[in-house]
Coordinates of C-alpha atoms in Angstrom, one line a residue:
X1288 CA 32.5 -8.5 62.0
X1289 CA 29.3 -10.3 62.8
X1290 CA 26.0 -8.1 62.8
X1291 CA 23.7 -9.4 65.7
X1292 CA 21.4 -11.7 63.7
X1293 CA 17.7 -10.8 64.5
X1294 CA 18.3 -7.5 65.7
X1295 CA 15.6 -6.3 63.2
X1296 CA 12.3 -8.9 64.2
X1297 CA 13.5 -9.3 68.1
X1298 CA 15.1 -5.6 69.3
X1299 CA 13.7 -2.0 69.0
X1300 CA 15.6 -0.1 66.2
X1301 CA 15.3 3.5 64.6
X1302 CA 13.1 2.7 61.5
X1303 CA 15.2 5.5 59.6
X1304 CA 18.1 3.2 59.7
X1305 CA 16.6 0.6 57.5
X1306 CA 17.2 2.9 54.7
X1307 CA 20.8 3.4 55.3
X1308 CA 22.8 1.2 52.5
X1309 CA 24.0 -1.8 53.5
X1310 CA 28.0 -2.4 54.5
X1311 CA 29.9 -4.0 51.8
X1312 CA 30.7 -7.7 52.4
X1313 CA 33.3 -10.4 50.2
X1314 CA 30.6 -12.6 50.6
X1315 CA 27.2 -10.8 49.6
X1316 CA 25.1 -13.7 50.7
X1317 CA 25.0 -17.2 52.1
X1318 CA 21.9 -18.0 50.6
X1319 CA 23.2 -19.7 47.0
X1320 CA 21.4 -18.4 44.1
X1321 CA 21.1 -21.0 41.2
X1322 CA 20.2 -19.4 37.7
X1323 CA 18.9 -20.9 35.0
X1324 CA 20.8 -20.5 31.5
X1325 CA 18.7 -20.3 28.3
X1326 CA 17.8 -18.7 25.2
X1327 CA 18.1 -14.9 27.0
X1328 CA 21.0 -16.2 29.3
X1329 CA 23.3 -18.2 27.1
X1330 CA 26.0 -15.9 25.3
X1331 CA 29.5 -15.6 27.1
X1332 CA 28.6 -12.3 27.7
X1333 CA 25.3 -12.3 29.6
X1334 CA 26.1 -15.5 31.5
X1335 CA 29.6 -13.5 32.7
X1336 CA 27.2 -10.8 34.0
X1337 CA 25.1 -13.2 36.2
X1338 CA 28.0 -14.7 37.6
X1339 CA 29.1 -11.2 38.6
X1340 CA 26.0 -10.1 39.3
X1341 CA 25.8 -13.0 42.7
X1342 CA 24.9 -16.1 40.6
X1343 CA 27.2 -16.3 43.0
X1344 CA 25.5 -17.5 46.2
X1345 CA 27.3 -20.7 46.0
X1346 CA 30.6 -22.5 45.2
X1347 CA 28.7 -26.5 44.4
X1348 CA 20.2 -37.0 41.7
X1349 CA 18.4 -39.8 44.8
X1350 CA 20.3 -42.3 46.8
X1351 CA 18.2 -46.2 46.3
X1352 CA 15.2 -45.0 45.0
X1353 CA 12.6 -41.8 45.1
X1354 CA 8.9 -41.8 44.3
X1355 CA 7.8 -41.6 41.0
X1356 CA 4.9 -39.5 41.6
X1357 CA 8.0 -36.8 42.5
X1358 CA 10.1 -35.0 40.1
X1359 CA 14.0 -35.2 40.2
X1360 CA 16.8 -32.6 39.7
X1361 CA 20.0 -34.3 39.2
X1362 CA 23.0 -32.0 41.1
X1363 CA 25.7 -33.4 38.1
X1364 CA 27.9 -30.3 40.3
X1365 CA 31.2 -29.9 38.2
X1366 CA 34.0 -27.4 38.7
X1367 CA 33.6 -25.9 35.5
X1368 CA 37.3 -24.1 36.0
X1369 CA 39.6 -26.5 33.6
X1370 CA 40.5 -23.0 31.9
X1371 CA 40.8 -20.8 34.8
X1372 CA 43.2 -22.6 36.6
X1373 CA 45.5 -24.1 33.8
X1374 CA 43.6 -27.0 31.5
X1375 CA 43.2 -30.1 34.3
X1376 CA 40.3 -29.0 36.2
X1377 CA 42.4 -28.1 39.2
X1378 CA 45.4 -25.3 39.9
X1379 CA 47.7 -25.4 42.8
X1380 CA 48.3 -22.1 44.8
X1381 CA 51.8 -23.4 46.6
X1382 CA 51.1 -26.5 48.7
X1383 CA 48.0 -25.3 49.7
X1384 CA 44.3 -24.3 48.8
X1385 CA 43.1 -24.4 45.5
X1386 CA 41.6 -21.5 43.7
X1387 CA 41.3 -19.2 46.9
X1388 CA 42.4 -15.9 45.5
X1389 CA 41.7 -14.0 42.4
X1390 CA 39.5 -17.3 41.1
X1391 CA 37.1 -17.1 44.2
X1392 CA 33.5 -17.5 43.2
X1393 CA 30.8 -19.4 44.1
X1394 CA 28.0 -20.2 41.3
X1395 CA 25.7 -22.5 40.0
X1396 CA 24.3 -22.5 36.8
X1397 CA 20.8 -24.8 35.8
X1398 CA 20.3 -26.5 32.5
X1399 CA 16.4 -27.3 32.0
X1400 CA 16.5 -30.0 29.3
X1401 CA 12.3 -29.1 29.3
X1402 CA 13.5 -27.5 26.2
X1403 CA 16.0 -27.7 24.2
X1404 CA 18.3 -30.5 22.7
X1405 CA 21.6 -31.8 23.6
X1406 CA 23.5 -29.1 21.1
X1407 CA 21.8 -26.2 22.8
X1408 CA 22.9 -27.1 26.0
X1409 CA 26.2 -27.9 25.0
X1410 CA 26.7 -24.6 23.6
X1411 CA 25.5 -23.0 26.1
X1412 CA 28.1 -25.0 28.6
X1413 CA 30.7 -24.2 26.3
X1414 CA 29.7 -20.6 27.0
X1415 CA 29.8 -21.2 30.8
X1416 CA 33.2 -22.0 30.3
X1417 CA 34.2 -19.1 28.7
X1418 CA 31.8 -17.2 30.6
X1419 CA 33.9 -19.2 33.9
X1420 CA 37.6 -17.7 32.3
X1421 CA 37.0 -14.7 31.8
X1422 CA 35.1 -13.6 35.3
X1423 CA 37.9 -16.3 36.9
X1424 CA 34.4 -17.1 39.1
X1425 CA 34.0 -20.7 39.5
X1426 CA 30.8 -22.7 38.4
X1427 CA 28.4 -26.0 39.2
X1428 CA 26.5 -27.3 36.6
X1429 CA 22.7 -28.4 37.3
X1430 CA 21.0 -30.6 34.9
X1431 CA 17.3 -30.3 35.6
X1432 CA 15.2 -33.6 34.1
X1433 CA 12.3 -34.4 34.1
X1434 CA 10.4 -37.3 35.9
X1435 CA 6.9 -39.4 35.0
X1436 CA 4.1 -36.5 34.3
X1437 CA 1.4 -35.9 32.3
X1438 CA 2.3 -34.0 29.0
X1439 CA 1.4 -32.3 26.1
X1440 CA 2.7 -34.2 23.1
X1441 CA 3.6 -30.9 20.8
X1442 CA 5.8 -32.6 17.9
X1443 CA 6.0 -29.9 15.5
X1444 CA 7.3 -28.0 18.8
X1445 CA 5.2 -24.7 17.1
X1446 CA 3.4 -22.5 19.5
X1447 CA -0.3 -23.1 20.0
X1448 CA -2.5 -20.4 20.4
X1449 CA -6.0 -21.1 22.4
X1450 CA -8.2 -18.4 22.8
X1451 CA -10.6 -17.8 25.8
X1452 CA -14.3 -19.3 25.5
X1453 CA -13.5 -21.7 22.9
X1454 CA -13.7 -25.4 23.0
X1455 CA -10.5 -27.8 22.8
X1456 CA -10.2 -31.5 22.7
X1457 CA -7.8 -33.4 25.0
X1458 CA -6.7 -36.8 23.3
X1459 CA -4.8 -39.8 24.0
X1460 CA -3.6 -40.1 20.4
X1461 CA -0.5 -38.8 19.9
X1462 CA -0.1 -39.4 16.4
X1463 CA -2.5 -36.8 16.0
X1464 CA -0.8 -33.3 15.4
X1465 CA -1.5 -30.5 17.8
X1466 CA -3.5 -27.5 17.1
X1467 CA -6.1 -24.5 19.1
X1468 CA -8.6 -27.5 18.5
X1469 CA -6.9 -30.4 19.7
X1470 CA -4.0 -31.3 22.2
X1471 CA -2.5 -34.5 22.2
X1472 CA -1.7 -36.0 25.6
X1473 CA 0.4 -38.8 26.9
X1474 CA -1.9 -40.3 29.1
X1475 CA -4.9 -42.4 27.8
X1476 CA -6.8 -42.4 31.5
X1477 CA -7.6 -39.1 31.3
X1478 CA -11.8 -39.6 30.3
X1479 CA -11.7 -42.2 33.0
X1480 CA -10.3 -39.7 35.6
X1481 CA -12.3 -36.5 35.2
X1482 CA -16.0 -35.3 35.1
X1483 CA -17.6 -32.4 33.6
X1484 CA -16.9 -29.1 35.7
X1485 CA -13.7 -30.5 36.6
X1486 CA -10.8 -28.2 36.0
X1487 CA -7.4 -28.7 34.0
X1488 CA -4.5 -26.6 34.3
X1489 CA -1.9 -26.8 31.0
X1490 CA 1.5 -25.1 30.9
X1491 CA 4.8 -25.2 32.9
X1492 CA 4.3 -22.3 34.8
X1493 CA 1.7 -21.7 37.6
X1494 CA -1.6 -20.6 36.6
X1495 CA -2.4 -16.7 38.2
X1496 CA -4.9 -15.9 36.0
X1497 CA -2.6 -13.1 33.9
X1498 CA 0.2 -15.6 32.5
X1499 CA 0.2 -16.1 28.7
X1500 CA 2.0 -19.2 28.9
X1501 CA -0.7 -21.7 30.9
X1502 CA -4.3 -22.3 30.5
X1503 CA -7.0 -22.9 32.7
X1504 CA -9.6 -25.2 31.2
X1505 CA -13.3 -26.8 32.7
X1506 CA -14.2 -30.0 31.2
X1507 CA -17.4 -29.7 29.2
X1508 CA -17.7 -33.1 27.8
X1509 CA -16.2 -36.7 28.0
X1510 CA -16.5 -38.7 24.6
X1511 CA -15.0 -42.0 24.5
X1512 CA -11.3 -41.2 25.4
X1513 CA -12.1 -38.0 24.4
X1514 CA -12.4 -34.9 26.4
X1515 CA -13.8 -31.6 25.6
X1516 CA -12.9 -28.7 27.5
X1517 CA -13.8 -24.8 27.8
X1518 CA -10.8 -22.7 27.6
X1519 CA -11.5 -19.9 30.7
X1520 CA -8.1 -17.6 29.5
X1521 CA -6.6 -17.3 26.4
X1522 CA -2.6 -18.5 26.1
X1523 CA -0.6 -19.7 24.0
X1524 CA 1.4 -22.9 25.1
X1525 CA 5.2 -23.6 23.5
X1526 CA 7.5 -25.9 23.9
X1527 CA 7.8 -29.8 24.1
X1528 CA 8.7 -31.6 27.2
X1529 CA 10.7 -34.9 27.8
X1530 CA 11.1 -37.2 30.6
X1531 CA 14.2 -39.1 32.1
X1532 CA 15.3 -41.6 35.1
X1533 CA 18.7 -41.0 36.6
X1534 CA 20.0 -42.9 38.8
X1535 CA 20.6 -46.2 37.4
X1536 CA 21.6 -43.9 34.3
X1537 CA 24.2 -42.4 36.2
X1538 CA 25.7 -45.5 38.0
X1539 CA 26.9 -46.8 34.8
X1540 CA 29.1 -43.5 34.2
X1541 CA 31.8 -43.9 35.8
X1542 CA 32.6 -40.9 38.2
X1543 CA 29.2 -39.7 37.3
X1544 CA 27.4 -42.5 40.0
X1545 CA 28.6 -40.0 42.6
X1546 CA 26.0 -37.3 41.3
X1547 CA 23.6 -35.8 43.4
X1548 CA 19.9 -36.2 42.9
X1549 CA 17.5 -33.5 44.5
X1550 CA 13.7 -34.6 44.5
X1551 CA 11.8 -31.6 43.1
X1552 CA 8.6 -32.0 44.9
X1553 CA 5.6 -30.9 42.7
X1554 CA 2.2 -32.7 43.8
X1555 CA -0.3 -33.8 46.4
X1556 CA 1.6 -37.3 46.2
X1557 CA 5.0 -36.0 46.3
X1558 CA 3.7 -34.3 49.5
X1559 CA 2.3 -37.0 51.0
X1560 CA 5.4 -39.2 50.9
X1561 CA 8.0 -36.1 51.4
X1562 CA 9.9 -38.0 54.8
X1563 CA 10.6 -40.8 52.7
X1564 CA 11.5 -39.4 49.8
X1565 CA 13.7 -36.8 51.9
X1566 CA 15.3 -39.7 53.4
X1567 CA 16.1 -41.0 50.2
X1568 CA 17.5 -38.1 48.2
X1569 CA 20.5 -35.5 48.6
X1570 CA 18.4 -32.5 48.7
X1571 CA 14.6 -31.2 48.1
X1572 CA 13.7 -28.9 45.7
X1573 CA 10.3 -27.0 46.8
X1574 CA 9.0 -26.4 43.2
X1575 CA 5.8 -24.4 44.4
X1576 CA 4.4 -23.0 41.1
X1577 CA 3.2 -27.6 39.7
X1578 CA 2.7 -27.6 43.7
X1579 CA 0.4 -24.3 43.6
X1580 CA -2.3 -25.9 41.3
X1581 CA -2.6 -29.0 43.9
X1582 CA -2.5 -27.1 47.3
X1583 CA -5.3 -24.2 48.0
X1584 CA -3.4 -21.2 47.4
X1585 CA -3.4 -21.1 51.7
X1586 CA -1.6 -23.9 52.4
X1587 CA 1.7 -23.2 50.3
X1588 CA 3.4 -21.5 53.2
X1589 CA 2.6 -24.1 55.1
X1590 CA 4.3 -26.5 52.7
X1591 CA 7.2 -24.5 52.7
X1592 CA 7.7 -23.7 56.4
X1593 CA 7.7 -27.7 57.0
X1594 CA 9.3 -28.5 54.2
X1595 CA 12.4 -26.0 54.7
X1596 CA 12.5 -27.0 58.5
X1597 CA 12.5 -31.2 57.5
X1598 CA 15.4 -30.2 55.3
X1599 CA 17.1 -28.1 58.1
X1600 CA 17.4 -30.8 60.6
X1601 CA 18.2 -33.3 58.3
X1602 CA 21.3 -31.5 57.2
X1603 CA 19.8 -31.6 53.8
X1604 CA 19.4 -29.1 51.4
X1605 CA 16.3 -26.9 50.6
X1606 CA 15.8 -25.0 47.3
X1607 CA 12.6 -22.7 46.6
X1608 CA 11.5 -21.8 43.3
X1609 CA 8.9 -19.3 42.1
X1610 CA 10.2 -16.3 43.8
X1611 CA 9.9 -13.3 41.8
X1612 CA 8.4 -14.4 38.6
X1613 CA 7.5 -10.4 37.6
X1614 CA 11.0 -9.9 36.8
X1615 CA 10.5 -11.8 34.1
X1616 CA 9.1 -8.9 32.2
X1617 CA 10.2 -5.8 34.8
X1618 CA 13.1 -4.6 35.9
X1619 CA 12.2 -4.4 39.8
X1620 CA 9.8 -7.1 41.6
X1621 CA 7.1 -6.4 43.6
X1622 CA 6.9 -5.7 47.1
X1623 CA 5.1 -9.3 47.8
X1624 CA 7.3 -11.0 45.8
X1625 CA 10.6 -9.4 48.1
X1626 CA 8.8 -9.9 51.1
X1627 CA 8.5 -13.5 49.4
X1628 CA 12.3 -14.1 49.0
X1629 CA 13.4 -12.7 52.3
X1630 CA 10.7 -15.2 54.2
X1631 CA 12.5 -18.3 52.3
X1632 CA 15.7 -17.1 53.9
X1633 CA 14.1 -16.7 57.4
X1634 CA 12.3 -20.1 56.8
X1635 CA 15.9 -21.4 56.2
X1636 CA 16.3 -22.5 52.7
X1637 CA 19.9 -22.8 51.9
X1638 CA 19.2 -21.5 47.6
X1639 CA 17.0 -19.5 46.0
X1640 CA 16.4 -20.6 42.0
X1641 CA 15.4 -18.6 39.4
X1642 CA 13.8 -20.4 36.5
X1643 CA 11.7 -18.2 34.1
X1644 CA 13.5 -15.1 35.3
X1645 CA 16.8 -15.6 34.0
X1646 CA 15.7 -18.7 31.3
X1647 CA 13.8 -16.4 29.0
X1648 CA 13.5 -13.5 31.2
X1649 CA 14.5 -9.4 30.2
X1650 CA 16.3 -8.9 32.8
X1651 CA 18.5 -11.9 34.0
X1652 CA 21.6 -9.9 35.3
X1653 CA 19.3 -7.8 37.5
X1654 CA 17.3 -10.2 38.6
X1655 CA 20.2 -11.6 40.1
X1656 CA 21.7 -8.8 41.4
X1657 CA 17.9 -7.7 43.2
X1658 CA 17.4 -11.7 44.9
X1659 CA 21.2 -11.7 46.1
X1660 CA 20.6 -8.1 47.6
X1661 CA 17.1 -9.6 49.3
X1662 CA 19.2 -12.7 50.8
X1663 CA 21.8 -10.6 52.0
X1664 CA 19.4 -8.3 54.0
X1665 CA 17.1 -10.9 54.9
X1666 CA 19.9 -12.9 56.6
X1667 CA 21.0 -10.1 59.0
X1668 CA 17.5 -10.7 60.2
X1669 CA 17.5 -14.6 60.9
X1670 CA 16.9 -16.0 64.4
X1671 CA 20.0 -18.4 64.8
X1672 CA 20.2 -18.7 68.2
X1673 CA 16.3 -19.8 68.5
X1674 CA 17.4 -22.5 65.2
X1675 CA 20.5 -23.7 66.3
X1676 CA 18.7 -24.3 69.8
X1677 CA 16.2 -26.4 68.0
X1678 CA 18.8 -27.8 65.8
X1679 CA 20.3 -29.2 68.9
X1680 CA 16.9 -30.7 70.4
X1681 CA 16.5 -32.3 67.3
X1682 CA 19.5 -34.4 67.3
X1683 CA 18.9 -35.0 71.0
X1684 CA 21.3 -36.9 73.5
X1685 CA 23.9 -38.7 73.4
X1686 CA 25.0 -36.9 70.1
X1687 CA 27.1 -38.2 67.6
X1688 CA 31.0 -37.9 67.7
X1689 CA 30.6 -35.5 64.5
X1690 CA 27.2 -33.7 65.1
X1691 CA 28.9 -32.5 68.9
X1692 CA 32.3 -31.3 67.0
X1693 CA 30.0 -29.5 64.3
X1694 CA 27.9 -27.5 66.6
X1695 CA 30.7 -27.2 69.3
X1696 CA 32.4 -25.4 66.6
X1697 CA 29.1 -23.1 65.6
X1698 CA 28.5 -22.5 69.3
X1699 CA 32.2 -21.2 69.7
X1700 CA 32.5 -18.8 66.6
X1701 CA 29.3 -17.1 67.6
X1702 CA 30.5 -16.9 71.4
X1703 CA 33.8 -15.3 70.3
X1704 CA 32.3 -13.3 66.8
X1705 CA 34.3 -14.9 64.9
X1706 CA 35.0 -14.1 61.0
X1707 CA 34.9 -17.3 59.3
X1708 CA 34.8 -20.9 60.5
X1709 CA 37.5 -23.5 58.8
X1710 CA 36.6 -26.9 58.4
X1711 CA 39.3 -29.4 56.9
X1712 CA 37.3 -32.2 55.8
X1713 CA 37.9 -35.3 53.5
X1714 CA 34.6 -36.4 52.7
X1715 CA 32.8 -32.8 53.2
X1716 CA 30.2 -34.4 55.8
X1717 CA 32.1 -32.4 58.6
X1718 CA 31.7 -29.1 56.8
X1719 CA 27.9 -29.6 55.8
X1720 CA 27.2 -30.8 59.4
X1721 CA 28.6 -27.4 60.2
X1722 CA 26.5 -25.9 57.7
X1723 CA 23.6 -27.4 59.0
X1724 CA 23.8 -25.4 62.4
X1725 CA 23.1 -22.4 60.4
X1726 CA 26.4 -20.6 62.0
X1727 CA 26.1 -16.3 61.0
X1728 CA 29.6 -16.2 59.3
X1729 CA 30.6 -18.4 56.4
X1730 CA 31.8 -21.8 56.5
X1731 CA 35.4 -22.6 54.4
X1732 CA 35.5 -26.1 53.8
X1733 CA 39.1 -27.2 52.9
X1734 CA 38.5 -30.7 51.3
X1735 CA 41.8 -32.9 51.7
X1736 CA 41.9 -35.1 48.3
X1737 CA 43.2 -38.5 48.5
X1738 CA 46.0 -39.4 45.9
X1739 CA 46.1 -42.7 44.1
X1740 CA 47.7 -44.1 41.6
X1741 CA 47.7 -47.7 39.1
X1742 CA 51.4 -47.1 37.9
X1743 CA 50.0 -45.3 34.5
X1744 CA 47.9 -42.3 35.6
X1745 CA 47.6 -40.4 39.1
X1746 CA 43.8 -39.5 40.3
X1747 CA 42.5 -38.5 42.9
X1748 CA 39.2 -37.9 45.3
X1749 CA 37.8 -34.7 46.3
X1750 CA 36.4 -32.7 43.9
X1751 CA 33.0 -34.0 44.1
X1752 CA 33.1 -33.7 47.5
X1753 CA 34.2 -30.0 47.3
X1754 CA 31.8 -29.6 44.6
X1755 CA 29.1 -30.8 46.3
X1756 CA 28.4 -28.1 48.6
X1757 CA 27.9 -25.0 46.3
X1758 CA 24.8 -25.6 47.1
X1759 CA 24.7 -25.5 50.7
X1760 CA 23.7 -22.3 52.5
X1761 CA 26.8 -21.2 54.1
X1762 CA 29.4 -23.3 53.1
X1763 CA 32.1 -22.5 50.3
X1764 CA 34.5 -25.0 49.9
X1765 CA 38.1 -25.0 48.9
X1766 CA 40.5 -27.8 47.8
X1767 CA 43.4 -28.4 48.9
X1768 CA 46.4 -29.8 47.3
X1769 CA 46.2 -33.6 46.4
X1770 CA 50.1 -33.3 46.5
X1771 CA 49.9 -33.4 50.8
X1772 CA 50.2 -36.9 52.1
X1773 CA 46.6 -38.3 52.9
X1774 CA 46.8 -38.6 56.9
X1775 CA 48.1 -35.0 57.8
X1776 CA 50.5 -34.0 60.3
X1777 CA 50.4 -31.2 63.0
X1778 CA 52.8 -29.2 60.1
X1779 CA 51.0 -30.2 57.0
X1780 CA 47.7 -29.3 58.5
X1781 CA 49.5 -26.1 59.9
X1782 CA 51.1 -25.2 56.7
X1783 CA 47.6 -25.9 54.4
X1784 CA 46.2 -23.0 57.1
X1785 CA 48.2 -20.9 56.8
X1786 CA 48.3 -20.8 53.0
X1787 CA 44.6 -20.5 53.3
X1788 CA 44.4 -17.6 55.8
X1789 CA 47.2 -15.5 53.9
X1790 CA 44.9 -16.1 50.7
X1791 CA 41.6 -15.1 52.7
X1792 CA 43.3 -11.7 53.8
X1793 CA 45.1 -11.4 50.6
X1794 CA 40.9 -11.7 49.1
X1795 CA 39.8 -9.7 51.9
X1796 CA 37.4 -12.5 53.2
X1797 CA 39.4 -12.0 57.0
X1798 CA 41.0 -8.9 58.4
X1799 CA 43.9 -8.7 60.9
X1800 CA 43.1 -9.3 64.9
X1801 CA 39.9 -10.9 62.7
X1802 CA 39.2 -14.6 65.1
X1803 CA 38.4 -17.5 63.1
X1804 CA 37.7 -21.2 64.1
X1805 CA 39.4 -23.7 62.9
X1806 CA 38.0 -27.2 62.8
X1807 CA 40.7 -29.9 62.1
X1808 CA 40.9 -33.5 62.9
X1809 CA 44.7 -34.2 64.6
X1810 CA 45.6 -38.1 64.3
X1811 CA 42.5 -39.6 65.4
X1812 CA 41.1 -36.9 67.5
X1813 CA 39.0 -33.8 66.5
X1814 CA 39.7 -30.3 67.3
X1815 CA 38.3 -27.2 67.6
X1816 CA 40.4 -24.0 68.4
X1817 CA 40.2 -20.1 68.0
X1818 CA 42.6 -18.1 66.3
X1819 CA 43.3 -14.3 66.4
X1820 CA 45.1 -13.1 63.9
X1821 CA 48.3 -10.6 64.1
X1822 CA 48.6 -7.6 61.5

């Protein structure tokens, strides 16, 4: 059943009961956890750990246009279970949900093409899939790219050492080759842009003054398009970078225009234009380690708190980064960097994405493990009654026909502590509008495929919708069989519940006398009911 949810930050408790462990739960967190695969995260075997593990949060880019000052994270969210469920992508369980029972899993794995070529990645998919067979734990696929910045043109790709109190020079002539002496860069405005005492920051990872892998430099001199700088810590920088567009790439791919494109918001400009570029794209990614270097160290959490809450109301989803970066080289992370993870989840962001720490970090299975844990706890502490009263004020009066069935139903399964709230959904809007009211128990989104055929070959609609919300706080969709006539009937829809509530007690997501609510749309009216279930 439902713990109360801020029972910890609004009601006196015995502090000796913090340390009692924590009940055992089929769904260890809502927050989704997106891991990143790479050279110490790519075998079968590793990458089957960190779906065990709770890479697990989740079962899963820019509409028009989004600012080029911002970066973009293209959501290409695929099922990832051809294997697992029989070689087409999909497997039937009766006439009813797919993939329910012994294949339930909710991941998402991210592919940084900042390193890497095409081979490496495709590998390293090729693992996923195995990885996905063998766990029988479904995956998304995130394909991280990177939009216009300023970069360090390293084409030997070689490491390059710089050591603290030396001189390097920053040029605009990339034919040069890079060296400790000299650093090609892709911008030639760079003399005209900066004085001498200026600062420079170099690397993909935020500068804390004890990384190895960025540098913090003060412009000494500016000759011609030349400038010289003093290196103030020694580093050594690795790696080249490359830059894509996506959306007009995508369109042109067939099934591939329906992608999702996240904005991955990483400088003053970005910031500056966020409501327009949230209106414009799928979902936000708060990448606060590029951000960092822009914003006084004091204003991130502001950034974040406003960021997360934008997101919140506008049913769109939030993802921090840069949240225990220690774990990279240690097996625990520090106490800020906890306290860090569980104040994204009070803030409301709906995932949590690890980067260095599983990418190249010792520990990527662990690190996992520890976040999902953090979530877990951290959401028995958030205030849902203050944000879905706020959520509700937000949307404001008259509400839409949708928004008033989606809360209605959020309002009703905390009233009644119910177990899980089902949502049958054809376009997954319903569910994520359900999502978006934060509800304490998890959302199970059955998406209803449409069927179509042009005499040669059957296809049919759905699985990006379904797909689509593995990233979504909350929500875990299933799909249902494509096989059910597209406008249900009062059996069908009966008969696609059922199957999906034996499977949930058959997974031990409900329990008998368990109450659920069941959102379901009956010829052209919606409905919202409560169920108890019977031994």
């Amino acid at each position: 059943m439902v713990v109360s949810n801020y029972l910890l930050l609004e009601e006196p408790i015995r502090m000796a009961s913090i340390l009692e462990p924590s009940k055992p739960s089929f769904f260890p967190a809502m927050t989704k956890i997106v891991g990143t695969l790479g050279p110490n995260s790519r075998s079968v075997e590793v990458i089957s750990g960190c779906l065990k593990a709770g890479m697990s949060g989740g079962w899963a880019g820019e509409r028009g246009r989004v600012r080029l000052k911002s970066r973009c994270l293209s959501c290409c969210l695929h099922w990832q279970c051809a294997d697992a469920c029989g070689g087409n992508g999909v497997g039937w369980v009766g006439w009813g949900v797919v993939c329910i029972g012994s294949v339930i899993g909710f991941s998402i794995a991210r592919f940084d093409f900042s390193f890497g070529d095409a081979k490496f990645h495709q590998d390293t998919l090729e693992n996923l899939s195995m990885a996905i067979k063998a766990t029988q734990k479904l995956c998304g696929v995130m394909l991280d790219t990177l939009g216009p910045e300023l970069l360090l043109v390293n084409k030997s790709e070689h490491p390059i050492a710089l050591k603290e109190d030396s001189f390097v020079i920053l040029t605009p002539d990339q034919d040069k080759q890079a060296s400790s002496d000299l650093l090609p860069i892709n911008f030639s405005g760079l003399s005209k842009a900066v004085k001498k005492g200026d600062d420079i920051f170099i690397g993909q990872y935020l500068f804390t003054g004890n990384e190895t892998t960025s540098v913090w430099m003060e412009v000494s001199e500016v000759k011609g398009e030349d400038v010289v700088c003093l290196i103030k810590n020694s580093a050594t920088l690795a790696g080249p970078l490359y830059t894509l567009h996506a959306r007009e790439f995508l369109s042109g791919l067939g099934d591939l225009s329906q992608t999702q494109i996240f904005a991955k918001i990483e400088n003053v400009e970005g910031l500056d234009n966020f409501d327009e570029i949230l209106q414009e794209a799928d979902g936000i990614i708060l990448a606060r380690g590029n951000l960092g270097i822009d914003l006084p160290p004091e204003k991130v959490f502001l950034y974040q708190k406003e960021a997360i809450y934008k997101c919140n109301v506008a049913g769109k989803p939030a993802v921090v980064t840069r949240v225990v970066d220690s774990m990279t080289d240690n097996l625990r992370p520090t106490r800020a960097e906890a306290t860090d993870v569980a104040n994204a989840v009070l803030d409301g962001t709906d995932a949590i994405l690890l980067g260095a720490e599983t990418l190249r970090g010792l520990y990527p299975v662990e690190t996992i493990s520890t976040v999902g844990k953090i979530c877990a706890e951290a959401e028995k502490a958030y205030h849902q009654d203050l944000y879905f009263k706020k959520a509700v004020k937000h949307v404001g009066e008259p509400m839409s026909h949708l928004e008033s069935i989606a809360s209605s139903a959020v309002r009703a399964a905390i009233k009644v502590k119910a177990s899980i709230i089902i949502c049958f959904t054809s376009s997954g809007r319903a569910a994520r509008l359900i999502a978006k009211y934060r509800p304490t128990m998890p959302v199970l989104s059955v998406v209803i495929p449409r069927l179509k055929t042009n005499q040669l070959s059957w296809t049919f609609s759905g699985a990006f919708e379904a797909r689509q919300s593995l990233i979504v706080r909350g929500l875990f969709p299933m799909l249902a069989d494509p096989r059910h006539p597209a406008e249900f009937t009062s059996s069908t829809n009966e008969s696609v519940l059922k199957v999906a509530l034996d499977h949930g007690k058959a997974s031990g997501v409900i329990k008998p006398h368990d109450r659920v609510v069941v959102c379901q749309k009956v010829g052209d009216a919606s409905v919202v009911k409560i169920i108890e279930l019977e031994d």
